[in-house]
PDB file of C-alpha atoms in Angstrom:
ATOM      1  CA  MET A   1     141.514  79.307 150.292  1.00  0.00           C
ATOM      2  CA  ASP A   2     138.845  80.135 147.721  1.00  0.00           C
ATOM      3  CA  PRO A   3     138.842  83.925 147.035  1.00  0.00           C
ATOM      4  CA  PHE A   4     135.179  83.783 146.002  1.00  0.00           C
ATOM      5  CA  GLY A   5     134.046  81.639 148.912  1.00  0.00           C
ATOM      6  CA  ARG A   6     133.259  84.547 151.177  1.00  0.00           C
ATOM      7  CA  ARG A   7     131.606  86.707 148.515  1.00  0.00           C
ATOM      8  CA  ARG A   8     128.001  87.050 147.457  1.00  0.00           C
ATOM      9  CA  SER A   9     126.453  88.387 144.299  1.00  0.00           C
ATOM     10  CA  VAL A  10     124.760  91.743 144.826  1.00  0.00           C
ATOM     11  CA  GLY A  11     123.514  93.724 141.875  1.00  0.00           C
ATOM     12  CA  GLY A  12     125.401  91.526 139.421  1.00  0.00           C
ATOM     13  CA  ARG A  13     128.783  91.851 141.115  1.00  0.00           C
ATOM     14  CA  LEU A  14     130.554  89.836 143.747  1.00  0.00           C
ATOM     15  CA  VAL A  15     130.976  91.607 147.073  1.00  0.00           C
ATOM     16  CA  PRO A  16     132.188  90.447 150.485  1.00  0.00           C
ATOM     17  CA  ARG A  17     129.461  89.205 152.852  1.00  0.00           C
ATOM     18  CA  VAL A  18     129.999  92.280 154.995  1.00  0.00           C
ATOM     19  CA  GLU A  19     128.806  94.500 152.107  1.00  0.00           C
ATOM     20  CA  ALA A  20     125.976  92.171 151.084  1.00  0.00           C
ATOM     21  CA  LEU A  21     123.886  92.690 154.252  1.00  0.00           C
ATOM     22  CA  PRO A  22     123.897  96.545 154.191  1.00  0.00           C
ATOM     23  CA  GLN A  23     123.242  96.403 150.432  1.00  0.00           C
ATOM     24  CA  ALA A  24     120.211  94.166 150.961  1.00  0.00           C
ATOM     25  CA  VAL A  25     118.937  96.401 153.775  1.00  0.00           C
ATOM     26  CA  ALA A  26     119.353  99.541 151.615  1.00  0.00           C
ATOM     27  CA  GLU A  27     117.506  97.944 148.685  1.00  0.00           C
ATOM     28  CA  ARG A  28     114.638  96.892 150.966  1.00  0.00           C
ATOM     29  CA  ALA A  29     114.463 100.371 152.536  1.00  0.00           C
ATOM     30  CA  VAL A  30     114.261 102.025 149.117  1.00  0.00           C
ATOM     31  CA  GLU A  31     111.605  99.535 148.045  1.00  0.00           C
ATOM     32  CA  LEU A  32     109.501 100.295 151.157  1.00  0.00           C
ATOM     33  CA  ALA A  33     109.924 104.075 150.751  1.00  0.00           C
ATOM     34  CA  VAL A  34     108.896 104.025 147.101  1.00  0.00           C
ATOM     35  CA  SER A  35     105.873 101.827 147.779  1.00  0.00           C
ATOM     36  CA  ALA A  36     104.775 104.180 150.587  1.00  0.00           C
ATOM     37  CA  LEU A  37     104.945 107.303 148.387  1.00  0.00           C
ATOM     38  CA  ASP A  38     101.764 108.714 146.914  1.00  0.00           C
ATOM     39  CA  LEU A  39     103.141 109.688 143.528  1.00  0.00           C
ATOM     40  CA  ASN A  40     100.021 111.651 142.530  1.00  0.00           C
ATOM     41  CA  ALA A  41     100.238 113.798 145.672  1.00  0.00           C
ATOM     42  CA  LEU A  42     103.931 114.377 145.009  1.00  0.00           C
ATOM     43  CA  LEU A  43     103.283 115.415 141.402  1.00  0.00           C
ATOM     44  CA  ASP A  44     100.521 117.801 142.539  1.00  0.00           C
ATOM     45  CA  GLN A  45     103.174 119.749 144.434  1.00  0.00           C
ATOM     46  CA  VAL A  46     105.393 120.182 141.355  1.00  0.00           C
ATOM     47  CA  ASP A  47     105.178 123.574 139.627  1.00  0.00           C
ATOM     48  CA  LEU A  48     105.083 122.347 136.045  1.00  0.00           C
ATOM     49  CA  ASN A  49     105.359 125.854 134.524  1.00  0.00           C
ATOM     50  CA  ALA A  50     108.559 126.546 136.452  1.00  0.00           C
ATOM     51  CA  LEU A  51     109.927 123.181 135.366  1.00  0.00           C
ATOM     52  CA  LEU A  52     109.096 123.848 131.703  1.00  0.00           C
ATOM     53  CA  ASP A  53     110.722 127.291 131.904  1.00  0.00           C
ATOM     54  CA  ARG A  54     113.993 125.602 132.804  1.00  0.00           C
ATOM     55  CA  ILE A  55     113.951 123.302 129.762  1.00  0.00           C
ATOM     56  CA  ASP A  56     115.987 124.375 126.719  1.00  0.00           C
ATOM     57  CA  LEU A  57     113.719 123.242 123.870  1.00  0.00           C
ATOM     58  CA  ASN A  58     116.357 123.893 121.210  1.00  0.00           C
ATOM     59  CA  ARG A  59     118.678 121.470 122.952  1.00  0.00           C
ATOM     60  CA  VAL A  60     115.903 118.882 123.285  1.00  0.00           C
ATOM     61  CA  LEU A  61     114.895 119.249 119.633  1.00  0.00           C
ATOM     62  CA  ALA A  62     118.519 118.931 118.523  1.00  0.00           C
ATOM     63  CA  ARG A  63     118.499 115.417 119.969  1.00  0.00           C
ATOM     64  CA  VAL A  64     115.246 114.398 118.244  1.00  0.00           C
ATOM     65  CA  ASP A  65     115.551 112.156 115.195  1.00  0.00           C
ATOM     66  CA  VAL A  66     113.019 113.837 112.901  1.00  0.00           C
ATOM     67  CA  GLU A  67     113.158 111.011 110.356  1.00  0.00           C
ATOM     68  CA  ALA A  68     112.155 108.499 113.038  1.00  0.00           C
ATOM     69  CA  VAL A  69     109.270 110.723 114.141  1.00  0.00           C
ATOM     70  CA  VAL A  70     108.027 111.171 110.572  1.00  0.00           C
ATOM     71  CA  ASP A  71     108.269 107.425 109.952  1.00  0.00           C
ATOM     72  CA  ARG A  72     105.900 106.844 112.880  1.00  0.00           C
ATOM     73  CA  VAL A  73     103.280 109.327 111.604  1.00  0.00           C
ATOM     74  CA  ASP A  74     100.280 107.774 109.878  1.00  0.00           C
ATOM     75  CA  VAL A  75      99.657 110.317 107.114  1.00  0.00           C
ATOM     76  CA  ASN A  76      96.383 108.681 106.093  1.00  0.00           C
ATOM     77  CA  ALA A  77      95.021 109.105 109.618  1.00  0.00           C
ATOM     78  CA  VAL A  78      96.046 112.767 109.608  1.00  0.00           C
ATOM     79  CA  VAL A  79      94.384 113.377 106.236  1.00  0.00           C
ATOM     80  CA  GLU A  80      91.185 111.650 107.400  1.00  0.00           C
ATOM     81  CA  ARG A  81      90.938 114.150 110.257  1.00  0.00           C
ATOM     82  CA  ILE A  82      90.876 117.141 107.868  1.00  0.00           C
ATOM     83  CA  ASP A  83      87.401 118.626 107.411  1.00  0.00           C
ATOM     84  CA  ILE A  84      87.420 119.591 103.731  1.00  0.00           C
ATOM     85  CA  ASP A  85      84.114 121.486 103.963  1.00  0.00           C
ATOM     86  CA  GLU A  86      85.398 123.630 106.842  1.00  0.00           C
ATOM     87  CA  LEU A  87      88.646 124.239 104.978  1.00  0.00           C
ATOM     88  CA  ALA A  88      86.730 125.321 101.857  1.00  0.00           C
ATOM     89  CA  GLU A  89      84.574 127.708 103.922  1.00  0.00           C
ATOM     90  CA  GLN A  90      87.660 129.385 105.369  1.00  0.00           C
ATOM     91  CA  THR A  91      89.296 129.752 101.957  1.00  0.00           C
ATOM     92  CA  ASP A  92      88.367 132.821  99.930  1.00  0.00           C
ATOM     93  CA  LEU A  93      87.974 130.999  96.629  1.00  0.00           C
ATOM     94  CA  GLY A  94      86.797 134.171  94.894  1.00  0.00           C
ATOM     95  CA  ALA A  95      90.110 135.884  95.590  1.00  0.00           C
ATOM     96  CA  VAL A  96      92.063 132.811  94.516  1.00  0.00           C
ATOM     97  CA  ILE A  97      90.107 132.568  91.259  1.00  0.00           C
ATOM     98  CA  ALA A  98      90.413 136.321  90.639  1.00  0.00           C
ATOM     99  CA  ALA A  99      94.166 136.256  91.256  1.00  0.00           C
ATOM    100  CA  SER A 100      94.734 133.252  89.010  1.00  0.00           C
ATOM    101  CA  SER A 101      92.417 134.514  86.258  1.00  0.00           C
ATOM    102  CA  SER A 102      93.985 137.994  86.355  1.00  0.00           C
ATOM    103  CA  GLY A 103      97.364 136.333  85.912  1.00  0.00           C
ATOM    104  CA  VAL A 104      96.043 134.346  82.951  1.00  0.00           C
ATOM    105  CA  ALA A 105      94.412 137.455  81.485  1.00  0.00           C
ATOM    106  CA  SER A 106      97.638 139.409  81.879  1.00  0.00           C
ATOM    107  CA  ASP A 107      99.630 136.662  80.153  1.00  0.00           C
ATOM    108  CA  LEU A 108      97.043 136.476  77.369  1.00  0.00           C
ATOM    109  CA  LEU A 109      97.182 140.246  76.888  1.00  0.00           C
ATOM    110  CA  ASP A 110     100.993 140.090  76.646  1.00  0.00           C
ATOM    111  CA  VAL A 111     100.741 137.385  73.965  1.00  0.00           C
ATOM    112  CA  VAL A 112      98.172 139.406  72.011  1.00  0.00           C
ATOM    113  CA  ARG A 113     100.357 142.533  72.209  1.00  0.00           C
ATOM    114  CA  SER A 114     103.448 140.705  70.991  1.00  0.00           C
ATOM    115  CA  GLN A 115     101.480 139.067  68.170  1.00  0.00           C
ATOM    116  CA  THR A 116     100.050 142.460  67.212  1.00  0.00           C
ATOM    117  CA  VAL A 117     103.530 143.975  67.067  1.00  0.00           C
ATOM    118  CA  GLY A 118     104.672 141.070  64.874  1.00  0.00           C
ATOM    119  CA  LEU A 119     101.659 141.461  62.599  1.00  0.00           C
ATOM    120  CA  ASP A 120     102.284 145.210  62.374  1.00  0.00           C
ATOM    121  CA  GLU A 121     105.886 144.577  61.328  1.00  0.00           C
ATOM    122  CA  PHE A 122     104.743 142.017  58.725  1.00  0.00           C
ATOM    123  CA  ILE A 123     102.243 144.456  57.230  1.00  0.00           C
ATOM    124  CA  ALA A 124     104.795 147.282  57.235  1.00  0.00           C
ATOM    125  CA  ARG A 125     107.312 145.137  55.304  1.00  0.00           C
ATOM    126  CA  TRP A 126     104.684 144.192  52.689  1.00  0.00           C
ATOM    127  CA  ILE A 127     103.581 147.796  52.301  1.00  0.00           C
ATOM    128  CA  GLY A 128     107.256 148.760  51.799  1.00  0.00           C
ATOM    129  CA  ARG A 129     107.566 146.100  49.081  1.00  0.00           C
ATOM    130  CA  LEU A 130     104.371 147.251  47.385  1.00  0.00           C
ATOM    131  CA  ARG A 131     105.578 150.843  47.445  1.00  0.00           C
ATOM    132  CA  ARG A 132     109.008 149.628  46.341  1.00  0.00           C
ATOM    133  CA  ARG A 133     110.749 151.271  49.253  1.00  0.00           C
ATOM    134  CA  PRO A 134     113.129 149.515  51.615  1.00  0.00           C
ATOM    135  CA  TYR A 135     111.772 148.780  55.055  1.00  0.00           C
ATOM    136  CA  THR A 136     114.015 150.391  57.659  1.00  0.00           C
ATOM    137  CA  GLY A 137     112.312 148.974  60.720  1.00  0.00           C
ATOM    138  CA  PRO A 138     109.820 150.416  63.122  1.00  0.00           C
ATOM    139  CA  PRO A 139     110.100 154.109  63.808  1.00  0.00           C
ATOM    140  CA  GLY A 140     111.976 154.967  66.985  1.00  0.00           C
ATOM    141  CA  PRO A 141     111.127 157.563  69.565  1.00  0.00           C
ATOM    142  CA  THR A 142     111.258 161.194  68.610  1.00  0.00           C
ATOM    143  CA  ASP A 143     114.415 163.231  69.266  1.00  0.00           C
ATOM    144  CA  GLY A 144     112.980 164.674  72.478  1.00  0.00           C
ATOM    145  CA  LEU A 145     112.334 161.231  73.914  1.00  0.00           C
ATOM    146  CA  GLN A 146     115.801 159.994  72.932  1.00  0.00           C
ATOM    147  CA  ALA A 147     117.413 162.890  74.793  1.00  0.00           C
ATOM    148  CA  LYS A 148     115.437 162.077  77.951  1.00  0.00           C
ATOM    149  CA  ALA A 149     116.302 158.378  77.698  1.00  0.00           C
ATOM    150  CA  ALA A 150     120.033 159.143  77.395  1.00  0.00           C
ATOM    151  CA  SER A 151     120.070 161.323  80.535  1.00  0.00           C
TER     152      SER A 151
END
């Protein structure tokens, strides 16, 4: 007797004929029920806010492959959508220029101060040579200032 003779293929597996008929009836019933449903009316009854409150976004985002998402982004299309004129209007260029120029001015002032100190030292050494006295370095703070600095 052939063990497969009394079996039929249902859903990719072999089942006895007794199971095949109820399986076929169930599949047809599901097919009829789904085709009779008005999916839009069903979705209108869903409270989307309540559904979204139940979703753990951190868990969803942990499963997202960010590299794959970035690879799909067309950066040129994103850049084309940027309104440069609107962006420039919203940017306070005066403050940006003032901040950057004040930084440059501050750096320039520091350079001038250090160069002035160097020039002062150079002149002091030459004056010491002309007077034929050894140059002992720049004068330090007075005794009162040294006492305050030590405390």
